[in-house]
Amino acid sequence: MPTPDTIRASAARTPSLKSKLPAVGTTIFTVMSTLAAEKGAVNLGQGFPDFDCDLKLINAVLDAMNRGLNQYPPMTGVPVLREAIAAKLARLHGHSYNANLEITITAGATQAILTVILAIVHPGDEVIVLEPCYDSYVPNIELAGGTAVRVPLIPGTFRPDFDKISNAITPKTRAIIINSPHNPSGTVWLEADMLKLQDILAPTDVLLISDEVYEHMVFDGQLHYSSARFSGLAARAFIVSSFGKTYHVTGWKVGYVAAPAALSAEFRKVHQFNVFTVNTPVQYGLAAYMADDRPYLDLPAFYQRKRDLFRSGLANTRFKLLPSEGSYFQCVDISKVSDLNEADFCKWLTTEVGVAAIPLSAFYGNGFDQRVVRFCFAKKDETLNTALDRLARL
């Protein structure tokens, strides 16, 4: 006779679930980082620093904790941080945002982008993405019931193709996502590019999601042309940035969104039920640290030196170096190194050479393979030199 335990066990059943993201698996970043750890490879794949942030920033957060600033902050973020961001945007880009109504602190840029999309995209809407693009964009759009319209950047240069962008706009287009400095290519949009986009969007109601997380990593004397600099773009833009990238604290997951009051109001409706609010002492610590603008003003020179060190070492290999105008990524053409496709080459490089990279094909919906892979140079000099020593035989 069955016992009660047997009856309960036979009745236990996990219901089947229809996936909202059936095409999504484990991200390429997790795959390559796991392989790098298994093989003892230098991980130049996933985009995070292997060096510490400024001790002054840590002490500013500790000071906030010690002052008892450890409970829920306002849903939109602590006022002193929002005010510091608004002042910075006005100082750098000449656009005044109302700190109370138009700046919202988020749990990193990835959460910010998801929240924007959930707030503005309705089933049946279309959102233009420019490939290759960060891997969260398309799943975010699909979760909101929208359709991603993939427009390729020009292969080789990764510059925007404005004819294709213009032709992709339809009555169903709700938004377009741009990213400059660009992950993965390191391309930086020029003033002329931003003005052209402004002209294209002017007669439409298309919203703009401007991913600017690498805003302070622009090299060779170039400027970062934020969407905030252009009145016709700022009026329709959700500008997203990340303290994690700027201050070498990617694990803290704190960012922000700047947008006109009417757009911010809709964003905050979703934000309050998404994460509600963000780490309190970290917000106060960041606000205190922002009193000194040198850390982000010095960042271009800091990363340009690392870029140049890395490029100098790669110049002795058979890799063809693509321009790295901004971000902390260096792309290379592997055509003279191997006949493998990008994904297989990255696995081979990690396993046999001991250096992990990311295939650019992972940033395309159709897996477009142009024999280009991405390295991250946001690493200690000794890490970069170790990787260069291993890559020297290529």
Short mmCIF file of C-alpha atoms in Angstrom, two decimals:
data_model
loop_
_atom_site.label_atom_id
_atom_site.label_comp_id
_atom_site.label_asym_id
_atom_site.label_seq_id
_atom_site.Cartn_x
_atom_site.Cartn_y
_atom_site.Cartn_z
CA MET A 1 0.00 0.00 0.00
CA PRO A 2 1.43 3.47 -0.93
CA THR A 3 2.65 5.52 1.98
CA PRO A 4 1.74 9.23 2.35
CA ASP A 5 5.29 10.13 1.31
CA THR A 6 4.96 8.04 -1.88
CA ILE A 7 1.63 9.67 -2.70
CA ARG A 8 3.07 13.13 -2.20
CA ALA A 9 6.13 12.30 -4.35
CA SER A 10 4.03 10.94 -7.21
CA ALA A 11 1.85 14.05 -7.14
CA ALA A 12 4.86 16.40 -7.32
CA ARG A 13 5.09 17.86 -10.82
CA THR A 14 6.76 20.93 -12.23
CA PRO A 15 4.36 22.54 -14.72
CA SER A 16 5.64 23.23 -18.20
CA LEU A 17 6.40 26.85 -19.02
CA LYS A 18 6.19 28.69 -22.30
CA SER A 19 9.34 30.80 -22.52
CA LYS A 20 9.05 34.52 -23.13
CA LEU A 21 12.56 34.43 -24.59
CA PRO A 22 12.77 31.07 -26.40
CA ALA A 23 15.78 32.07 -28.49
CA VAL A 24 17.86 33.27 -25.53
CA GLY A 25 20.51 31.08 -23.97
CA THR A 26 23.56 31.80 -21.83
CA THR A 27 25.27 35.02 -22.89
CA ILE A 28 28.57 34.84 -24.76
CA PHE A 29 30.18 36.81 -21.92
CA THR A 30 29.35 34.10 -19.40
CA VAL A 31 30.41 31.35 -21.81
CA MET A 32 33.82 32.89 -22.52
CA SER A 33 34.49 33.95 -18.93
CA THR A 34 33.71 30.42 -17.73
CA LEU A 35 36.00 28.93 -20.36
CA ALA A 36 38.75 31.41 -19.47
CA ALA A 37 38.52 30.39 -15.81
CA GLU A 38 38.64 26.69 -16.71
CA LYS A 39 41.70 27.12 -18.93
CA GLY A 40 43.55 29.67 -16.83
CA ALA A 41 43.35 32.16 -19.69
CA VAL A 42 43.77 35.92 -19.42
CA ASN A 43 40.19 37.18 -19.63
CA LEU A 44 40.08 40.04 -22.13
CA GLY A 45 36.55 39.04 -23.08
CA GLN A 46 34.07 40.38 -20.55
CA GLY A 47 34.19 44.15 -20.18
CA PHE A 48 35.17 44.89 -16.60
CA PRO A 49 38.37 46.23 -14.96
CA ASP A 50 40.65 43.97 -12.95
CA PHE A 51 41.98 46.91 -10.92
CA ASP A 52 40.50 48.71 -7.91
CA CYS A 53 38.58 51.94 -7.81
CA ASP A 54 39.80 55.05 -6.02
CA LEU A 55 40.01 54.51 -2.26
CA LYS A 56 38.42 57.94 -1.81
CA LEU A 57 35.23 56.59 -3.39
CA ILE A 58 35.16 53.58 -1.07
CA ASN A 59 35.72 55.84 1.93
CA ALA A 60 32.90 58.12 0.80
CA VAL A 61 30.53 55.13 0.75
CA LEU A 62 31.82 53.91 4.14
CA ASP A 63 31.28 57.39 5.55
CA ALA A 64 27.67 57.33 4.37
CA MET A 65 27.18 53.93 6.02
CA ASN A 66 28.75 55.14 9.25
CA ARG A 67 26.45 58.18 9.24
CA GLY A 68 23.46 55.85 9.25
CA LEU A 69 22.42 56.43 5.64
CA ASN A 70 21.36 52.81 5.20
CA GLN A 71 17.59 52.89 4.75
CA TYR A 72 15.42 53.35 1.67
CA PRO A 73 16.23 56.49 -0.29
CA PRO A 74 13.63 58.29 -2.40
CA MET A 75 12.41 56.17 -5.32
CA THR A 76 13.98 58.55 -7.84
CA GLY A 77 17.36 58.63 -6.07
CA VAL A 78 18.89 60.76 -3.33
CA PRO A 79 18.51 64.46 -4.17
CA VAL A 80 22.20 65.34 -3.73
CA LEU A 81 23.22 62.76 -6.38
CA ARG A 82 20.52 63.82 -8.84
CA GLU A 83 21.62 67.43 -8.38
CA ALA A 84 25.26 66.50 -9.01
CA ILE A 85 24.31 64.69 -12.22
CA ALA A 86 22.19 67.59 -13.46
CA ALA A 87 25.06 70.01 -12.78
CA LYS A 88 27.52 67.78 -14.60
CA LEU A 89 25.27 67.43 -17.67
CA ALA A 90 24.77 71.20 -17.81
CA ARG A 91 28.50 71.82 -17.44
CA LEU A 92 29.61 69.29 -20.05
CA HIS A 93 26.77 69.45 -22.58
CA GLY A 94 25.00 72.75 -22.02
CA HIS A 95 21.58 71.23 -21.36
CA SER A 96 19.76 71.90 -18.09
CA TYR A 97 17.85 69.00 -16.57
CA ASN A 98 15.56 69.46 -13.59
CA ALA A 99 17.11 67.26 -10.89
CA ASN A 100 13.73 66.60 -9.26
CA LEU A 101 11.74 65.78 -12.38
CA GLU A 102 14.22 64.64 -15.04
CA ILE A 103 17.00 62.59 -13.39
CA THR A 104 16.41 59.07 -12.02
CA ILE A 105 18.99 56.83 -10.35
CA THR A 106 18.92 53.22 -11.57
CA ALA A 107 20.40 49.84 -10.71
CA GLY A 108 22.93 50.14 -13.50
CA ALA A 109 22.50 50.92 -17.18
CA THR A 110 21.10 47.51 -18.10
CA GLN A 111 18.15 47.95 -15.73
CA ALA A 112 17.74 51.49 -16.99
CA ILE A 113 17.42 50.39 -20.61
CA LEU A 114 14.98 47.59 -19.76
CA THR A 115 12.86 50.03 -17.76
CA VAL A 116 12.81 52.58 -20.58
CA ILE A 117 11.66 49.94 -23.03
CA LEU A 118 8.99 48.54 -20.70
CA ALA A 119 7.73 52.09 -20.16
CA ILE A 120 7.41 53.12 -23.80
CA VAL A 121 7.00 50.00 -25.95
CA HIS A 122 3.57 48.46 -26.49
CA PRO A 123 2.76 45.18 -28.26
CA GLY A 124 3.16 45.69 -31.99
CA ASP A 125 5.59 48.60 -31.67
CA GLU A 126 8.92 48.51 -33.48
CA VAL A 127 12.28 49.56 -32.05
CA ILE A 128 15.30 50.11 -34.30
CA VAL A 129 18.57 48.62 -33.06
CA LEU A 130 21.89 49.19 -34.80
CA GLU A 131 23.91 46.00 -35.06
CA PRO A 132 26.28 44.93 -33.70
CA CYS A 133 24.62 45.89 -30.42
CA TYR A 134 24.71 45.12 -26.72
CA ASP A 135 22.98 41.82 -26.10
CA SER A 136 20.24 43.06 -23.76
CA TYR A 137 18.53 45.36 -26.26
CA VAL A 138 16.60 42.83 -28.30
CA PRO A 139 15.40 40.63 -25.40
CA ASN A 140 14.21 43.80 -23.63
CA ILE A 141 12.15 44.76 -26.67
CA GLU A 142 10.68 41.27 -26.94
CA LEU A 143 9.75 41.23 -23.23
CA ALA A 144 7.76 44.41 -23.85
CA GLY A 145 5.91 42.78 -26.75
CA GLY A 146 7.70 44.87 -29.36
CA THR A 147 9.61 43.92 -32.49
CA ALA A 148 13.29 44.68 -32.93
CA VAL A 149 14.13 46.09 -36.36
CA ARG A 150 17.79 45.33 -36.94
CA VAL A 151 19.73 47.87 -39.00
CA PRO A 152 23.40 47.08 -39.57
CA LEU A 153 26.13 49.60 -38.99
CA ILE A 154 28.49 49.77 -41.96
CA PRO A 155 30.71 46.64 -41.82
CA GLY A 156 34.36 47.44 -41.28
CA THR A 157 33.88 51.00 -40.04
CA PHE A 158 30.78 50.47 -37.86
CA ARG A 159 29.56 53.95 -38.74
CA PRO A 160 25.80 54.61 -38.96
CA ASP A 161 24.14 54.08 -42.34
CA PHE A 162 21.57 56.86 -42.26
CA ASP A 163 19.85 55.80 -45.47
CA LYS A 164 19.10 52.41 -43.91
CA ILE A 165 18.08 54.01 -40.62
CA SER A 166 15.70 56.37 -42.39
CA ASN A 167 14.22 53.56 -44.50
CA ALA A 168 13.63 51.47 -41.35
CA ILE A 169 11.32 54.07 -39.79
CA THR A 170 7.65 53.19 -40.20
CA PRO A 171 4.41 54.30 -38.53
CA LYS A 172 5.02 51.47 -36.04
CA THR A 173 8.45 52.74 -34.96
CA ARG A 174 8.34 53.66 -31.28
CA ALA A 175 12.06 54.22 -30.64
CA ILE A 176 15.63 53.85 -31.83
CA ILE A 177 18.57 52.83 -29.64
CA ILE A 178 21.99 54.33 -30.28
CA ASN A 179 25.25 53.69 -28.43
CA SER A 180 28.29 55.97 -28.53
CA PRO A 181 31.08 55.29 -27.73
CA HIS A 182 30.07 51.98 -29.19
CA ASN A 183 30.23 48.53 -27.67
CA PRO A 184 31.62 46.38 -29.26
CA SER A 185 33.41 48.32 -32.01
CA GLY A 186 34.83 51.33 -30.16
CA THR A 187 33.40 53.70 -32.78
CA VAL A 188 32.43 57.21 -31.66
CA TRP A 189 29.60 59.14 -33.30
CA LEU A 190 30.61 62.52 -34.70
CA GLU A 191 28.76 65.81 -34.39
CA ALA A 192 27.65 65.42 -38.01
CA ASP A 193 26.19 61.99 -37.18
CA MET A 194 24.14 63.39 -34.32
CA LEU A 195 22.89 66.27 -36.44
CA LYS A 196 21.88 63.86 -39.20
CA LEU A 197 19.98 61.71 -36.73
CA GLN A 198 18.28 64.82 -35.38
CA ASP A 199 17.16 65.74 -38.90
CA ILE A 200 15.82 62.24 -39.59
CA LEU A 201 13.83 62.09 -36.35
CA ALA A 202 12.56 65.69 -36.44
CA PRO A 203 9.33 65.02 -38.41
CA THR A 204 8.54 61.85 -36.41
CA ASP A 205 7.36 60.88 -32.93
CA VAL A 206 10.16 58.33 -32.59
CA LEU A 207 11.76 58.30 -29.15
CA LEU A 208 15.51 57.98 -28.65
CA ILE A 209 17.32 55.71 -26.20
CA SER A 210 20.89 56.99 -26.04
CA ASP A 211 23.24 54.50 -24.37
CA GLU A 212 26.19 56.62 -23.24
CA VAL A 213 27.82 54.40 -20.62
CA TYR A 214 31.31 54.90 -22.13
CA GLU A 215 30.87 58.68 -22.35
CA HIS A 216 34.19 59.46 -20.63
CA MET A 217 36.28 57.09 -22.75
CA VAL A 218 36.86 59.06 -25.95
CA PHE A 219 40.38 59.28 -27.34
CA ASP A 220 42.73 61.34 -29.50
CA GLY A 221 41.18 64.67 -28.57
CA GLN A 222 37.70 63.80 -29.79
CA LEU A 223 34.57 64.90 -27.94
CA HIS A 224 31.68 62.82 -26.73
CA TYR A 225 28.62 64.22 -28.46
CA SER A 226 25.87 63.39 -26.01
CA SER A 227 22.27 63.51 -27.19
CA ALA A 228 21.90 66.18 -24.49
CA ARG A 229 23.92 68.57 -26.67
CA PHE A 230 21.26 68.66 -29.39
CA SER A 231 17.91 70.21 -28.49
CA GLY A 232 15.99 68.18 -31.07
CA LEU A 233 17.41 64.94 -29.67
CA ALA A 234 17.33 65.87 -25.97
CA ALA A 235 13.61 66.61 -26.25
CA ARG A 236 12.88 62.98 -27.20
CA ALA A 237 15.79 61.16 -25.53
CA PHE A 238 16.28 58.89 -22.56
CA ILE A 239 20.01 59.32 -21.89
CA VAL A 240 21.51 56.36 -20.02
CA SER A 241 24.87 56.31 -18.26
CA SER A 242 26.74 54.23 -15.71
CA PHE A 243 28.87 55.05 -12.69
CA GLY A 244 30.20 51.51 -12.84
CA LYS A 245 32.00 52.17 -16.11
CA THR A 246 33.20 55.66 -15.18
CA TYR A 247 34.52 54.89 -11.70
CA HIS A 248 35.72 51.26 -12.16
CA VAL A 249 32.95 49.78 -9.98
CA THR A 250 30.91 47.68 -12.40
CA GLY A 251 29.76 45.43 -9.57
CA TRP A 252 28.01 48.28 -7.79
CA LYS A 253 25.39 48.49 -10.55
CA VAL A 254 24.42 52.13 -10.25
CA GLY A 255 23.52 54.32 -13.22
CA TYR A 256 21.02 56.96 -14.20
CA VAL A 257 18.53 58.11 -16.80
CA ALA A 258 18.11 61.73 -17.86
CA ALA A 259 14.96 62.55 -19.83
CA PRO A 260 12.37 65.32 -20.21
CA ALA A 261 9.84 65.47 -17.36
CA ALA A 262 6.99 63.89 -19.31
CA LEU A 263 9.18 60.97 -20.38
CA SER A 264 10.72 60.61 -16.92
CA ALA A 265 7.26 60.42 -15.37
CA GLU A 266 6.42 57.35 -17.46
CA PHE A 267 9.86 55.85 -16.83
CA ARG A 268 9.40 56.22 -13.08
CA LYS A 269 6.04 54.44 -13.15
CA VAL A 270 7.84 51.28 -14.24
CA HIS A 271 11.01 51.92 -12.25
CA GLN A 272 9.13 52.02 -8.95
CA PHE A 273 7.78 48.51 -9.52
CA ASN A 274 10.95 47.19 -11.12
CA VAL A 275 13.64 47.91 -8.52
CA PHE A 276 11.84 50.74 -6.64
CA THR A 277 15.12 52.27 -5.49
CA VAL A 278 18.89 51.84 -5.44
CA ASN A 279 21.59 51.31 -2.80
CA THR A 280 21.49 54.29 -0.43
CA PRO A 281 25.06 54.66 0.91
CA VAL A 282 26.53 54.11 -2.56
CA GLN A 283 24.39 56.97 -3.87
CA TYR A 284 25.61 59.31 -1.15
CA GLY A 285 29.19 58.16 -1.69
CA LEU A 286 28.97 58.82 -5.42
CA ALA A 287 27.50 62.27 -4.82
CA ALA A 288 30.38 63.19 -2.51
CA TYR A 289 32.95 61.81 -4.94
CA MET A 290 31.45 63.79 -7.83
CA ALA A 291 32.48 67.03 -6.11
CA ASP A 292 35.83 66.45 -7.82
CA ASP A 293 35.44 66.24 -11.59
CA ARG A 294 39.03 65.16 -12.23
CA PRO A 295 38.35 61.39 -12.06
CA TYR A 296 36.09 61.47 -15.11
CA LEU A 297 37.93 64.29 -16.89
CA ASP A 298 41.19 62.32 -16.59
CA LEU A 299 39.60 59.08 -17.75
CA PRO A 300 40.23 59.55 -21.51
CA ALA A 301 43.98 59.85 -20.95
CA PHE A 302 43.94 56.93 -18.50
CA TYR A 303 42.33 54.56 -20.97
CA GLN A 304 44.08 55.95 -24.05
CA ARG A 305 47.40 54.99 -22.49
CA LYS A 306 46.13 51.45 -21.95
CA ARG A 307 44.74 51.36 -25.49
CA ASP A 308 48.08 52.47 -26.91
CA LEU A 309 50.00 49.92 -24.82
CA PHE A 310 47.74 47.15 -26.05
CA ARG A 311 47.75 48.28 -29.69
CA SER A 312 51.54 48.58 -29.66
CA GLY A 313 51.84 44.98 -28.51
CA LEU A 314 49.31 43.72 -31.04
CA ALA A 315 51.16 45.50 -33.85
CA ASN A 316 53.72 42.69 -33.72
CA THR A 317 51.07 40.07 -34.50
CA ARG A 318 49.17 39.20 -37.68
CA PHE A 319 46.00 40.76 -36.30
CA LYS A 320 44.69 43.72 -38.30
CA LEU A 321 43.87 46.45 -35.80
CA LEU A 322 40.60 48.31 -36.27
CA PRO A 323 40.30 51.87 -34.93
CA SER A 324 39.46 52.22 -31.24
CA GLU A 325 38.05 55.74 -30.95
CA GLY A 326 36.39 55.24 -27.58
CA SER A 327 35.14 52.74 -24.95
CA TYR A 328 37.67 50.24 -23.56
CA PHE A 329 37.49 47.77 -26.43
CA GLN A 330 39.87 46.93 -29.25
CA CYS A 331 38.60 44.99 -32.25
CA VAL A 332 40.88 43.04 -34.56
CA ASP A 333 40.46 41.30 -37.89
CA ILE A 334 41.59 37.65 -37.60
CA SER A 335 41.65 36.88 -41.34
CA LYS A 336 45.46 36.55 -41.50
CA VAL A 337 45.65 34.58 -38.28
CA SER A 338 43.11 31.78 -38.75
CA ASP A 339 40.51 30.28 -41.08
CA LEU A 340 38.17 29.61 -38.15
CA ASN A 341 34.94 31.52 -37.73
CA GLU A 342 34.84 34.11 -34.96
CA ALA A 343 33.22 31.94 -32.29
CA ASP A 344 35.47 28.94 -32.88
CA PHE A 345 38.52 31.20 -33.04
CA CYS A 346 37.70 32.70 -29.63
CA LYS A 347 37.34 29.23 -28.13
CA TRP A 348 40.63 28.15 -29.72
CA LEU A 349 42.38 31.33 -28.57
CA THR A 350 41.17 30.81 -25.01
CA THR A 351 42.05 27.12 -24.90
CA GLU A 352 45.30 27.00 -26.87
CA VAL A 353 46.80 30.47 -26.48
CA GLY A 354 45.39 31.39 -23.08
CA VAL A 355 43.66 34.66 -23.94
CA ALA A 356 39.89 35.11 -24.02
CA ALA A 357 38.13 37.38 -26.53
CA ILE A 358 34.55 37.87 -27.71
CA PRO A 359 33.31 37.19 -31.26
CA LEU A 360 31.50 40.13 -32.86
CA SER A 361 29.04 37.67 -34.39
CA ALA A 362 27.50 37.38 -30.89
CA PHE A 363 26.29 40.97 -31.23
CA TYR A 364 24.26 40.24 -34.40
CA GLY A 365 20.88 38.55 -34.50
CA ASN A 366 21.85 36.51 -37.55
CA GLY A 367 25.36 35.72 -36.31
CA PHE A 368 26.96 37.78 -39.07
CA ASP A 369 30.63 36.75 -39.19
CA GLN A 370 33.12 39.29 -40.54
CA ARG A 371 36.25 37.71 -39.01
CA VAL A 372 36.46 40.29 -36.21
CA VAL A 373 36.83 39.71 -32.46
CA ARG A 374 36.82 42.08 -29.49
CA PHE A 375 39.37 42.45 -26.70
CA CYS A 376 38.86 44.48 -23.50
CA PHE A 377 41.87 46.55 -22.39
CA ALA A 378 40.37 47.75 -19.07
CA LYS A 379 43.02 45.73 -17.25
CA LYS A 380 46.16 46.21 -15.20
CA ASP A 381 49.27 46.75 -17.29
CA GLU A 382 50.66 43.44 -16.09
CA THR A 383 47.48 41.69 -17.24
CA LEU A 384 47.75 43.29 -20.68
CA ASN A 385 51.45 42.45 -20.92
CA THR A 386 50.80 38.82 -19.99
CA ALA A 387 48.13 38.62 -22.69
CA LEU A 388 50.44 40.29 -25.23
CA ASP A 389 53.22 37.82 -24.44
CA ARG A 390 50.84 34.96 -25.21
CA LEU A 391 49.50 36.63 -28.35
CA ALA A 392 52.98 37.44 -29.65
CA ARG A 393 53.27 34.12 -31.54
CA LEU A 394 50.24 35.06 -33.63
#
